Amino acid sequence: MRPTCRLRDQLILVMGCVAALLSTTLMADDLRIGIIGLDTSHSEQFTLRLNDPANPNHIPGARVVVAYPGGSPDIEESKTRIEGFTATVRDKFGVRIVGSVAEACKDVDAVLLLSLEGRPRLEQMRQIIAAGKPVFMDKPVAASLKDAVEIYKLAAAAQVPVFSASAVRWYPGVLEVANAEPTPARSVISYGPAHVLPHHPDLFFYGIHPTEALFTVMGSGCLSVTRTTTTSESIVTGLWSGGRTGTLQAIHEGAMAYKLIRFGDKQITEQKSDGDYTPMLREIVKFFQTKQAPVAPKQTLEIYAFMAAAEECKHRDGGRVSLRDVMVKAGAPEAWLPEDGKAKPEAPKSVPKGLPKPGAS
């Protein structure tokens, strides 16, 4: 072998060692993440984005290192999928599988609570909070508003950073609608799938997505809701402070799609695009790094209060239910309660001029 070839080969070897060293250093700086709940596709999709640098949606700064499968034997969607997702994160992404929540919280910097359903969440959160680890809670936060409030109260008392949100909050199309005008939306219609999960209020499972889209555009300040329910859909209309309205069309059966329509001061804006998990996961990693939640507990609990009030409406044959009332019943502290809604919105003082004619473009 000629000297120049030997020199080239040695140089390549040295460069490879330097690259490996740099890679190891960068990996050492990554936050170590533990997952609780491998019975949902989110466990696979989140791990893919965090652990695979070659993925086009890779998010640097954190890596899943350990997971506890969990699972619900009486929920079909859980028991039939947990084995497959466990195998994927273990065999494809090198995640260590452990046998308890406590083990998944050891030697990690933060936790992704991804259990499919809400019933185990309160007990799981007690253990995560006891470990003092910041946690992102995937939907649903719990199987009842009371448990959701208790989770946030425990986290606040222990000063453990927590947050929860639907991925649709950061969909580009949703953000375009939310930022269409500088003034608050006068009203919004949000529709989307609302598959029902046993043991939960009927909007808590999939209904959270179009509900969170609605609140992303309308903002906080919902006072009360009314509801009309059929086998195929539920129409939930919320009254916001200032006389604004937001309507959720939760689709239980039939054709499924997500869409937002915003009625503003100067224009009507429709959602034109969707998104995926990537923007939300960027927010999650940023939250784990800064310990600053992008969505406050009061905001999230107002969304769950909206859905819980809608559930109570169903049992009252659609009659109006106050969000403040359901939050008080759930044990929420005063600082988290919505307004009482006693002020009545003013009726329009006059008919505006220049109304569009039917059929006009």
XYZ file of C-alpha atoms in Angstrom:
361
model
C 0.000 0.000 0.000
C 1.372 3.401 -0.919
C 2.123 5.885 1.942
C -0.502 8.305 0.679
C -3.149 5.538 0.908
C -2.075 4.658 4.447
C -2.227 8.320 5.424
C -5.666 8.675 3.857
C -6.952 5.582 5.676
C -5.540 6.803 8.983
C -7.123 10.201 8.456
C -10.494 8.584 7.720
C -10.158 6.482 10.883
C -9.340 9.525 13.014
C -12.210 11.511 11.530
C -14.550 8.610 12.232
C -13.420 8.465 15.862
C -13.905 12.231 16.244
C -17.401 11.992 14.734
C -18.265 9.129 17.058
C -16.974 11.107 20.042
C -19.002 14.151 19.050
C -22.060 11.977 18.553
C -21.589 10.436 22.002
C -21.220 13.874 23.557
C -24.374 15.124 21.902
C -26.284 12.000 22.929
C -25.066 12.480 26.503
C -26.627 15.928 26.470
C -30.029 14.571 25.422
C -32.759 14.458 28.030
C -33.576 10.897 29.052
C -37.289 10.194 28.648
C -39.397 7.469 30.219
C -42.698 6.379 28.658
C -45.631 5.052 30.640
C -48.158 3.304 28.409
C -47.296 1.373 25.232
C -50.904 0.697 24.222
C -51.238 3.614 21.814
C -49.671 4.504 18.471
C -48.348 7.692 20.069
C -45.723 5.607 21.894
C -44.330 4.434 18.562
C -44.666 7.774 16.765
C -43.141 9.849 19.577
C -40.219 7.432 19.983
C -39.632 7.447 16.207
C -39.294 11.232 16.185
C -37.054 11.362 19.254
C -34.799 8.337 18.759
C -34.223 8.202 14.990
C -31.920 11.011 13.782
C -32.458 9.862 10.183
C -36.191 10.504 10.351
C -37.176 13.733 8.506
C -39.304 14.698 11.527
C -36.525 14.007 14.043
C -36.596 16.274 17.094
C -33.224 16.651 18.829
C -32.658 17.180 22.523
C -34.370 14.155 24.053
C -34.367 10.384 23.731
C -36.710 7.664 25.015
C -34.619 5.231 27.077
C -37.133 3.266 29.145
C -40.838 2.359 29.029
C -43.496 0.629 31.113
C -46.137 -1.013 28.862
C -49.109 -0.786 31.271
C -52.327 -1.532 29.416
C -56.020 -2.062 30.140
C -57.232 -5.673 29.796
C -60.892 -4.613 29.530
C -60.279 -2.113 26.678
C -60.050 -3.762 23.250
C -57.973 -0.944 21.710
C -55.417 -1.403 24.510
C -55.059 -5.150 24.970
C -54.837 -5.957 21.248
C -52.081 -3.449 20.435
C -49.787 -3.334 23.447
C -47.630 -6.303 22.420
C -46.882 -4.851 18.990
C -45.975 -1.362 20.199
C -43.833 -2.807 22.984
C -41.893 -4.913 20.484
C -41.371 -1.929 18.178
C -39.959 0.484 20.755
C -37.797 -2.247 22.255
C -36.442 -3.897 19.116
C -36.361 -0.995 16.660
C -35.453 1.892 18.958
C -33.547 0.216 21.787
C -35.893 1.223 24.594
C -35.534 -0.757 27.830
C -38.831 -2.290 28.989
C -39.582 -2.343 32.733
C -42.378 -3.711 34.889
C -43.681 -0.700 36.818
C -44.348 3.041 36.737
C -41.749 3.571 39.463
C -39.036 1.836 37.408
C -39.906 3.951 34.358
C -39.401 7.094 36.456
C -35.945 6.117 37.721
C -32.853 7.544 36.061
C -34.839 9.713 33.612
C -35.217 13.465 33.272
C -38.878 13.561 32.219
C -41.899 11.361 31.551
C -44.359 10.905 28.695
C -47.612 9.549 30.131
C -49.224 7.928 27.088
C -51.618 5.331 28.552
C -54.533 4.909 26.149
C -57.293 5.571 28.648
C -57.900 7.783 31.642
C -58.858 5.495 34.524
C -55.278 4.603 35.582
C -54.016 8.159 35.195
C -54.555 9.461 38.736
C -52.635 6.597 40.347
C -49.940 6.756 37.668
C -49.576 10.502 38.205
C -49.261 10.044 41.976
C -46.159 7.931 41.345
C -44.711 10.261 38.704
C -45.249 13.292 40.930
C -43.649 11.442 43.854
C -40.599 10.938 41.637
C -40.568 14.685 40.936
C -40.329 14.331 37.167
C -41.862 16.832 34.698
C -44.526 15.053 32.689
C -46.533 15.461 29.520
C -49.967 13.841 29.847
C -51.376 12.624 26.562
C -55.141 12.621 26.049
C -57.270 11.955 27.991
C -55.868 13.487 31.184
C -58.239 11.285 33.194
C -61.564 9.469 32.985
C -63.394 12.207 34.886
C -63.096 15.942 35.465
C -62.722 15.253 39.195
C -59.632 13.090 38.595
C -58.197 15.654 36.166
C -58.565 18.421 38.764
C -56.981 16.206 41.438
C -53.993 15.462 39.184
C -53.317 19.157 38.638
C -53.785 19.917 42.337
C -51.263 17.237 43.323
C -48.763 18.510 40.746
C -49.183 22.112 41.906
C -48.720 21.156 45.569
C -45.528 19.239 44.731
C -44.353 21.928 42.268
C -43.934 19.315 39.539
C -44.283 20.776 36.012
C -47.098 19.151 34.015
C -49.026 19.878 30.879
C -51.427 18.253 28.467
C -52.707 19.147 25.013
C -53.976 17.726 21.751
C -51.598 17.777 18.794
C -54.166 19.784 16.784
C -53.348 22.868 18.868
C -50.151 23.232 16.792
C -51.439 22.151 13.384
C -50.435 24.857 10.871
C -53.998 25.046 9.525
C -55.437 25.531 13.024
C -52.909 28.264 13.835
C -53.714 30.056 10.564
C -57.387 30.178 11.560
C -56.536 31.255 15.120
C -54.376 34.138 13.837
C -56.614 35.160 10.921
C -57.592 38.455 12.596
C -56.143 40.432 15.509
C -59.550 40.625 17.192
C -61.203 37.657 18.952
C -63.378 35.405 16.823
C -67.067 36.227 17.051
C -67.913 32.541 16.687
C -66.278 29.309 15.591
C -67.501 25.948 14.352
C -65.197 22.984 14.912
C -66.032 19.485 13.760
C -64.225 16.188 13.979
C -64.380 12.514 14.971
C -65.546 11.674 18.476
C -65.185 7.926 18.919
C -66.475 6.870 22.323
C -64.284 4.952 24.786
C -66.026 2.898 27.527
C -65.829 4.241 31.099
C -65.266 7.852 29.942
C -67.426 10.899 29.195
C -68.140 10.513 25.500
C -66.027 13.478 24.339
C -62.922 12.758 26.441
C -61.272 10.254 24.101
C -61.338 11.527 20.507
C -63.634 14.502 21.049
C -60.730 16.269 22.746
C -59.181 17.005 19.335
C -61.957 19.126 17.737
C -62.685 20.577 21.199
C -59.102 21.746 21.654
C -59.113 23.148 18.122
C -62.223 25.128 19.085
C -60.526 26.541 22.189
C -57.305 27.268 20.296
C -59.268 29.740 18.166
C -61.846 30.967 20.689
C -59.475 31.191 23.655
C -60.523 30.894 27.287
C -63.719 32.308 28.731
C -66.391 29.684 28.051
C -69.243 30.121 30.511
C -71.791 27.419 29.725
C -72.861 24.858 27.153
C -75.994 23.348 25.637
C -76.157 20.112 23.658
C -78.177 18.210 21.090
C -77.319 14.518 20.719
C -78.177 11.836 18.161
C -76.598 8.449 17.524
C -74.425 9.906 14.767
C -73.363 13.245 16.236
C -73.475 15.678 19.125
C -73.778 19.441 18.687
C -72.367 21.289 21.707
C -72.678 25.070 21.731
C -70.637 27.074 24.210
C -71.381 30.615 25.305
C -68.198 32.647 25.830
C -67.825 35.905 27.744
C -68.634 38.905 25.574
C -71.504 37.100 23.862
C -69.287 34.994 21.589
C -70.189 31.409 20.695
C -68.257 28.283 19.837
C -69.890 25.177 18.401
C -68.486 21.662 18.479
C -69.873 19.129 16.022
C -68.672 15.806 17.443
C -69.056 13.070 14.824
C -69.774 9.660 16.358
C -70.677 7.788 13.160
C -70.439 8.360 9.412
C -67.903 10.336 7.381
C -65.016 11.669 9.475
C -62.867 14.766 8.981
C -61.491 17.715 10.960
C -62.351 21.318 10.107
C -62.536 24.770 11.686
C -64.595 27.719 10.460
C -64.011 31.092 12.082
C -66.466 33.986 11.853
C -64.609 37.239 12.437
C -65.060 40.986 12.192
C -63.996 41.265 8.551
C -63.782 37.764 7.156
C -64.818 34.146 7.470
C -61.797 31.845 7.599
C -61.782 28.097 6.974
C -59.057 25.639 7.920
C -57.126 24.548 4.832
C -54.519 22.118 6.167
C -53.872 19.637 8.957
C -50.635 18.532 10.585
C -49.035 15.775 12.633
C -47.441 15.126 16.028
C -44.151 16.856 15.240
C -44.944 20.473 16.260
C -46.483 19.318 19.559
C -43.493 17.096 20.303
C -41.175 20.063 19.772
C -43.214 21.901 22.411
C -42.973 18.892 24.729
C -39.168 18.757 24.452
C -38.973 22.512 25.018
C -41.205 22.084 28.078
C -38.952 19.345 29.456
C -35.935 21.632 28.951
C -37.434 24.808 30.434
C -40.062 23.384 32.846
C -42.429 26.063 31.464
C -45.746 24.623 30.243
C -47.062 26.091 26.952
C -50.643 25.434 28.126
C -51.588 26.400 31.689
C -53.581 24.070 33.981
C -56.532 26.473 33.997
C -56.695 26.414 30.179
C -56.630 22.630 29.968
C -59.159 22.186 32.760
C -61.545 24.614 31.042
C -61.461 22.368 27.971
C -62.211 19.299 30.086
C -64.917 21.237 31.933
C -66.505 22.026 28.546
C -66.602 18.310 27.718
C -67.780 17.334 31.222
C -70.543 19.960 31.082
C -71.546 18.567 27.676
C -71.826 15.121 29.287
C -74.080 16.542 31.997
C -76.153 18.305 29.324
C -76.844 14.926 27.775
C -78.365 13.733 31.046
C -80.389 16.943 31.345
C -81.883 16.488 27.875
C -79.669 19.230 26.437
C -80.299 21.896 29.092
C -77.666 24.576 29.726
C -74.853 23.653 32.126
C -72.371 26.094 33.660
C -68.674 25.282 33.428
C -68.152 26.904 36.803
C -70.700 24.553 38.373
C -69.035 21.391 37.054
C -65.602 22.689 38.097
C -66.824 23.443 41.632
C -68.353 19.976 41.814
C -65.007 18.515 40.694
C -63.181 20.280 43.536
C -61.305 22.920 41.540
C -59.732 25.777 43.526
C -61.100 29.281 43.041
C -58.112 30.375 40.946
C -59.002 27.807 38.282
C -62.740 28.477 38.104
C -64.333 30.055 35.007
C -66.505 33.144 35.292
C -70.011 32.713 36.692
C -71.623 33.799 33.412
C -74.324 35.896 35.054
C -73.802 38.879 32.767
C -76.101 38.697 29.724
C -74.700 39.553 26.276
C -76.198 42.642 24.684
C -78.453 42.238 21.666
C -77.340 43.924 18.408
C -78.357 47.593 18.472
C -79.083 47.814 14.759
C -79.049 45.849 11.533
C -75.737 46.501 9.763
C -75.761 48.005 6.287
C -74.243 46.431 3.188
C -75.321 42.831 3.834
C -74.290 40.426 1.051
C -77.110 39.375 -1.249
C -78.002 35.690 -1.477
C -75.887 34.047 -4.147
C -73.405 36.937 -4.295
C -69.744 35.902 -4.431
